[in-house]
PDB file of C-alpha atoms in Angstrom:
ATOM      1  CA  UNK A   1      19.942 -58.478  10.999  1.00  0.00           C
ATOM      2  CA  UNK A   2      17.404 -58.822  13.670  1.00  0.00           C
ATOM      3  CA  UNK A   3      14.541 -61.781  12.910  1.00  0.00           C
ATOM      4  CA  UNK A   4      11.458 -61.134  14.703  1.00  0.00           C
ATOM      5  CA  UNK A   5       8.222 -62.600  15.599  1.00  0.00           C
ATOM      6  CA  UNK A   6       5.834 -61.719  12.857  1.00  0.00           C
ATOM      7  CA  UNK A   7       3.013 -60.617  14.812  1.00  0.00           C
ATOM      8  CA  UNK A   8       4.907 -58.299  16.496  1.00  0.00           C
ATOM      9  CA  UNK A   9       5.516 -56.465  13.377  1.00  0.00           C
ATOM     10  CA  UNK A  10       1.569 -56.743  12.741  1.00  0.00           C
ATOM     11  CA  UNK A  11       1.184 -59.560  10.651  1.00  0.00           C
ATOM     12  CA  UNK A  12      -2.023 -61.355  11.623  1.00  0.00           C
ATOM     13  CA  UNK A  13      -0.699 -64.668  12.060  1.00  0.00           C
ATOM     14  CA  UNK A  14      -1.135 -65.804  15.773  1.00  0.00           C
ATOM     15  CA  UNK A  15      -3.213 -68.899  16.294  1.00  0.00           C
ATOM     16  CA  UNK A  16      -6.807 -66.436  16.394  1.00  0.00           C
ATOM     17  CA  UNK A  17      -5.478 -64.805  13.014  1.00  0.00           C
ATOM     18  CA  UNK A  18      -4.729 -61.412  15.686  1.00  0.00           C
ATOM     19  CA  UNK A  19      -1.465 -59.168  15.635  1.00  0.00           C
ATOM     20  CA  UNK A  20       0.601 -57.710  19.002  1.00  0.00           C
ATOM     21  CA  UNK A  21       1.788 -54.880  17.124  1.00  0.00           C
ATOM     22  CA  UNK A  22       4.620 -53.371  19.002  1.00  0.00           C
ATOM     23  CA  UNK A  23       5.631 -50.281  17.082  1.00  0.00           C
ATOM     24  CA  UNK A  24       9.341 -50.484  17.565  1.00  0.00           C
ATOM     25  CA  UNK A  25       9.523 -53.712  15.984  1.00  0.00           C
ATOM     26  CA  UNK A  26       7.351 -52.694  12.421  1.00  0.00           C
ATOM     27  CA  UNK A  27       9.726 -49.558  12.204  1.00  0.00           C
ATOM     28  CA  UNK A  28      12.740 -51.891  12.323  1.00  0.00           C
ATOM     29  CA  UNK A  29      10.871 -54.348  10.239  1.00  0.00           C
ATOM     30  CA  UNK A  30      10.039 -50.891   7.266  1.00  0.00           C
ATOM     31  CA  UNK A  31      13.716 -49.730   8.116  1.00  0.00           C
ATOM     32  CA  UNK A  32      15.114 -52.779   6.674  1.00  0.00           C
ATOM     33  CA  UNK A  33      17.018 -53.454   9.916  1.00  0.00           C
ATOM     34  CA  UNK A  34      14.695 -56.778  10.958  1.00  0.00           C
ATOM     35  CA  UNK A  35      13.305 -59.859   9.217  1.00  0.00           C
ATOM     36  CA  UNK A  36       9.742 -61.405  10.160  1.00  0.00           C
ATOM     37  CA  UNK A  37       9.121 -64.681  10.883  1.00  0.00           C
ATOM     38  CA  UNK A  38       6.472 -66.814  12.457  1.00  0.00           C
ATOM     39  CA  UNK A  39       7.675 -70.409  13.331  1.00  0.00           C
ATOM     40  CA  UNK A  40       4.245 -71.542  13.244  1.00  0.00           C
ATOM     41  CA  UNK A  41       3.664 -70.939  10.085  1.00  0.00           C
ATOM     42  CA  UNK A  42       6.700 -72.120   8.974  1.00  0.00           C
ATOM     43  CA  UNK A  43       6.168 -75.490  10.417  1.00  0.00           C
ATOM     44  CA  UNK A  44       2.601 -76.146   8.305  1.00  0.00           C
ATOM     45  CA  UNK A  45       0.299 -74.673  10.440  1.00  0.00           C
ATOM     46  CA  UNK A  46      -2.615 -71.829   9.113  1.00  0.00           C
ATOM     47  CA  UNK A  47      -4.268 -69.080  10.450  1.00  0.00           C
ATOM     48  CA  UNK A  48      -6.324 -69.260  12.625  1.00  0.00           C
ATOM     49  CA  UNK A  49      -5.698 -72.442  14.299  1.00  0.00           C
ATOM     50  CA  UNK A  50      -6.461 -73.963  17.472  1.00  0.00           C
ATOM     51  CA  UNK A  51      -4.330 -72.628  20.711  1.00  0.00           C
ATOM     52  CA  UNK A  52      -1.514 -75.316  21.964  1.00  0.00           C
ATOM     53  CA  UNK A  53       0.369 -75.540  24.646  1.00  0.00           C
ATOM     54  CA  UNK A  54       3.299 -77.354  26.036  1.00  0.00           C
ATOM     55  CA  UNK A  55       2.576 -80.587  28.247  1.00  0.00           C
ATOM     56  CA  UNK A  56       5.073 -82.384  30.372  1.00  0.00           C
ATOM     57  CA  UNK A  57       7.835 -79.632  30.536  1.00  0.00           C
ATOM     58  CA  UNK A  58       8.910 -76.852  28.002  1.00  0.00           C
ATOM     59  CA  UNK A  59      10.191 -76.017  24.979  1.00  0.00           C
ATOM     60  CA  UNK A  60      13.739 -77.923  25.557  1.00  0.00           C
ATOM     61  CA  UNK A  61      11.692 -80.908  27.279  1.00  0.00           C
ATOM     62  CA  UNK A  62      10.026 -80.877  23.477  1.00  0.00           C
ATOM     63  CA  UNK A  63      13.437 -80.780  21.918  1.00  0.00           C
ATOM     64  CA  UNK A  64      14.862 -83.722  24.065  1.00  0.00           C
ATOM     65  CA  UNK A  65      11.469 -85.784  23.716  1.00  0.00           C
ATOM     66  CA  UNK A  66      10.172 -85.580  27.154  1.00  0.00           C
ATOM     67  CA  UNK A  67       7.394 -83.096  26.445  1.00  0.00           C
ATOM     68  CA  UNK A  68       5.171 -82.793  23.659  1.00  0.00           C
ATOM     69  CA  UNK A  69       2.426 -80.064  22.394  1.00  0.00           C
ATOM     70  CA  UNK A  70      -1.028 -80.680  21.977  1.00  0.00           C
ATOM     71  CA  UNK A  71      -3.356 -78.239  21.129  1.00  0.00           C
ATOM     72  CA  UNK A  72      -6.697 -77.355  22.725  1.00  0.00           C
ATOM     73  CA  UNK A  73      -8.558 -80.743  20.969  1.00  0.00           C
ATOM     74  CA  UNK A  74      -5.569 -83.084  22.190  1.00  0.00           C
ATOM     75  CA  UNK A  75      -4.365 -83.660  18.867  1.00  0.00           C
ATOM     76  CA  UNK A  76      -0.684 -84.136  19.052  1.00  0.00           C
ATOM     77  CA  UNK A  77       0.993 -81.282  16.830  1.00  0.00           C
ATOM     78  CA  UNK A  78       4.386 -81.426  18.207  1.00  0.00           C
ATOM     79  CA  UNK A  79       5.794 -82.084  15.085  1.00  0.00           C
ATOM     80  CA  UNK A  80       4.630 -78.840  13.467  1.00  0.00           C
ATOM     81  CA  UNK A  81       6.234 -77.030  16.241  1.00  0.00           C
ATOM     82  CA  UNK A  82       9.625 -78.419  15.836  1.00  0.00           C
ATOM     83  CA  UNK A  83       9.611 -78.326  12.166  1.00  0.00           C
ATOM     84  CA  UNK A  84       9.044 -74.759  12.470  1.00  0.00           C
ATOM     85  CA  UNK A  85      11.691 -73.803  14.974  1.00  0.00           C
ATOM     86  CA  UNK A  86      14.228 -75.541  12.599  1.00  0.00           C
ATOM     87  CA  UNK A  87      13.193 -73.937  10.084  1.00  0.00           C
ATOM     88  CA  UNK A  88      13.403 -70.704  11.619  1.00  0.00           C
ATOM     89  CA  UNK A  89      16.672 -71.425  12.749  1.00  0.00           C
ATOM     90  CA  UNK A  90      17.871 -72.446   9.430  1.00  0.00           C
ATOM     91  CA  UNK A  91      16.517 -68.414   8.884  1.00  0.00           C
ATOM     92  CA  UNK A  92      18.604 -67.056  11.680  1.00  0.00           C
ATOM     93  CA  UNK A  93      21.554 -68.364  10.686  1.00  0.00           C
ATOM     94  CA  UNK A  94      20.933 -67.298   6.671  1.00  0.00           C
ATOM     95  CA  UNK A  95      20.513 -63.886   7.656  1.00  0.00           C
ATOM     96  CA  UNK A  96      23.278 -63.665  10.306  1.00  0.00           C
ATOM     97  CA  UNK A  97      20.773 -62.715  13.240  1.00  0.00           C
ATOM     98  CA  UNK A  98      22.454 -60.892  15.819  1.00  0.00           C
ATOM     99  CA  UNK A  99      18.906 -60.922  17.761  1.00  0.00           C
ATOM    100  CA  UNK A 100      15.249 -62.805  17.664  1.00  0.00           C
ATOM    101  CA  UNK A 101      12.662 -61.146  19.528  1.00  0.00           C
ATOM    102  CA  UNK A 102      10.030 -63.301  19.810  1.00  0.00           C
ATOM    103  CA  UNK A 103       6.535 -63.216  21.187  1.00  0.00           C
ATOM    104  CA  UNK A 104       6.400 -63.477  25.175  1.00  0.00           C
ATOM    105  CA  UNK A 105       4.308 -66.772  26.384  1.00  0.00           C
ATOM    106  CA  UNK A 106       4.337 -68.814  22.881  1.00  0.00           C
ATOM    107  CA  UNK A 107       4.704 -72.510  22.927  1.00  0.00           C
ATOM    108  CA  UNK A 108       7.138 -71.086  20.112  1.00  0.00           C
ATOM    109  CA  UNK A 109       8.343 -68.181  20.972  1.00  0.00           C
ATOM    110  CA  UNK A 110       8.202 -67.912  24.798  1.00  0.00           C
ATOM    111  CA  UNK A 111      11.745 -66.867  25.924  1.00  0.00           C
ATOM    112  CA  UNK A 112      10.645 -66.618  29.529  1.00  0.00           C
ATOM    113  CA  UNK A 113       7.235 -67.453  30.265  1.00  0.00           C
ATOM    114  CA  UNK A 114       4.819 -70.451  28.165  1.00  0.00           C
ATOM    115  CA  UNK A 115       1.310 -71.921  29.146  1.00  0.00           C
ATOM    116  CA  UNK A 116       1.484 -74.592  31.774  1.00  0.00           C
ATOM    117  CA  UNK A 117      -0.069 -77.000  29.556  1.00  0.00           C
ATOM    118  CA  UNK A 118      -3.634 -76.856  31.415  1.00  0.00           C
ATOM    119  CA  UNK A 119      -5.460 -74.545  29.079  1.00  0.00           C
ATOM    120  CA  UNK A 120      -6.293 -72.696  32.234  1.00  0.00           C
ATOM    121  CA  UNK A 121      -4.476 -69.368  31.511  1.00  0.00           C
ATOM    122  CA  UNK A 122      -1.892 -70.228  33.687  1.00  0.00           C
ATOM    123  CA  UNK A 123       1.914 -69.126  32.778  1.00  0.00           C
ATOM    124  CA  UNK A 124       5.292 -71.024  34.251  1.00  0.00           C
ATOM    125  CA  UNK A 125       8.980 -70.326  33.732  1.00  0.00           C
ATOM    126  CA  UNK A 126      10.265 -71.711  30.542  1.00  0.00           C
ATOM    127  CA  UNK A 127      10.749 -71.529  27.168  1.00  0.00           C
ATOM    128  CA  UNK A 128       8.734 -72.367  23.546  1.00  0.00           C
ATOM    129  CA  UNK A 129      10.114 -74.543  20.860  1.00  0.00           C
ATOM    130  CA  UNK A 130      11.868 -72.296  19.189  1.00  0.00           C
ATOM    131  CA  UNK A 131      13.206 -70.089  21.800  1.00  0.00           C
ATOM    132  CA  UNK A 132      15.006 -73.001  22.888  1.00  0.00           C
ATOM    133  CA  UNK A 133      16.498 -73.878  20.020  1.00  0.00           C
ATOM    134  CA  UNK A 134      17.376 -70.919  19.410  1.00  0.00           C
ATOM    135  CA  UNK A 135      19.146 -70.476  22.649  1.00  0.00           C
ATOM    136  CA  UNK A 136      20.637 -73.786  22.586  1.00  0.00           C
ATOM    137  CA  UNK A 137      22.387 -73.290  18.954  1.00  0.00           C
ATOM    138  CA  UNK A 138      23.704 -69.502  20.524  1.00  0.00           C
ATOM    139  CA  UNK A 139      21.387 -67.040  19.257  1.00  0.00           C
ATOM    140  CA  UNK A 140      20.383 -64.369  21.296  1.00  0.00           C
ATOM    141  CA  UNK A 141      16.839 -64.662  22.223  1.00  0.00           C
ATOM    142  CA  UNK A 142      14.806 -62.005  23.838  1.00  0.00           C
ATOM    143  CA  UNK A 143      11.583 -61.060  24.201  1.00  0.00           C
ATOM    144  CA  UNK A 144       9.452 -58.112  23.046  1.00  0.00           C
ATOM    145  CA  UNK A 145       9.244 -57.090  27.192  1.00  0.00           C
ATOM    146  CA  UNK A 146      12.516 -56.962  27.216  1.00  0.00           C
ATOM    147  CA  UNK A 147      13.025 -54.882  24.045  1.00  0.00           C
ATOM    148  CA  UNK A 148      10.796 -51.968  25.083  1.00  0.00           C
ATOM    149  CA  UNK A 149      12.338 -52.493  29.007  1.00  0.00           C
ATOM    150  CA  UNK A 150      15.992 -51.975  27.645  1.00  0.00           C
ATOM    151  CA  UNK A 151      16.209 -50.766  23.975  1.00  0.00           C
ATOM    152  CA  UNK A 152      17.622 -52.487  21.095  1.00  0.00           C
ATOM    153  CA  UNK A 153      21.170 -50.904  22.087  1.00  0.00           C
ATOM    154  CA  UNK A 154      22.005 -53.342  24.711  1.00  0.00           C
ATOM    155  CA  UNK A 155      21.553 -56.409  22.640  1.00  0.00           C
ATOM    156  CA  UNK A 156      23.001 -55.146  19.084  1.00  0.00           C
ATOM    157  CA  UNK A 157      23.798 -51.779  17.538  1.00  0.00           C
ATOM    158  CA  UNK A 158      21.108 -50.758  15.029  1.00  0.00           C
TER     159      UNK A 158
END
């Protein structure tokens, strides 16, 4: 099974209660082949919400308690974020997910890129919450860039 980011398979769920619809991934979803999920929404929060970003680090500075995220008001929701990438994972491994592909520049799901933390539209190297987790407890954890650059093939047969 492949668990993806739910917005990728067109659920309205990101933080301005918008999609990023990438075909490939609601054909796998209707095919049976992939699970959605959206660790945001798994970890309490509603749609639309406030954007948040990572500050002090990324998404394994969250996990180790040197970073926290705060969303655009400065309300502390770090909490939310890590209750939802556990929860995800708890998903991943109850399916047996060979894959996640998860939304590019998330402070959940960014498995390359995040916010710096500045609100300025500026991206950095690094990793969301759940990415890391993700990573860290040996899933396979790409992005949807990556799926449309090289095909499902090279990460798991399909």
């Amino acid at each position: 099974m492949i668990l993806v980011s739910s917005c990728l398979a067109g659920r309205e769920c990101r933080y301005n209660a918008t999609h990023s619809l990438v075909e490939k991934i609601s054909e796998l979803v209707g095919e049976g082949k992939a699970m959605m999920v959206c660790p945001e929404l798994l970890g309490g929060f509603t749609t639309p919400r406030e954007p948040a970003e990572i500050i002090g680090g990324t998404g394994e500075d969250v996990l180790a308690g040197g970073a926290k995220v705060v969303d655009r008001s400065g309300n502390d929701v770090t909490g939310l974020y890590a209750s939802g990438a556990f929860k995800t994972l708890e998903l991943a491994r109850k399916v047996g997910a060979t894959v996640v592909v998860l939304k590019e520049n998330s402070p959940s799901c960014g498995s390359r890129a995040i916010y710096n933390g500045a609100f300025n539209g500026t991206k950095i190297s690094g990793e969301g919450v759940t990415a890391a987790l993700l990573r860290k407890e040996g899933f396979k954890v790409i992005s949807e860039d990556e799926l449309l650059e090289h095909g499902l093939s090279e990460y798991v047969s399909v």
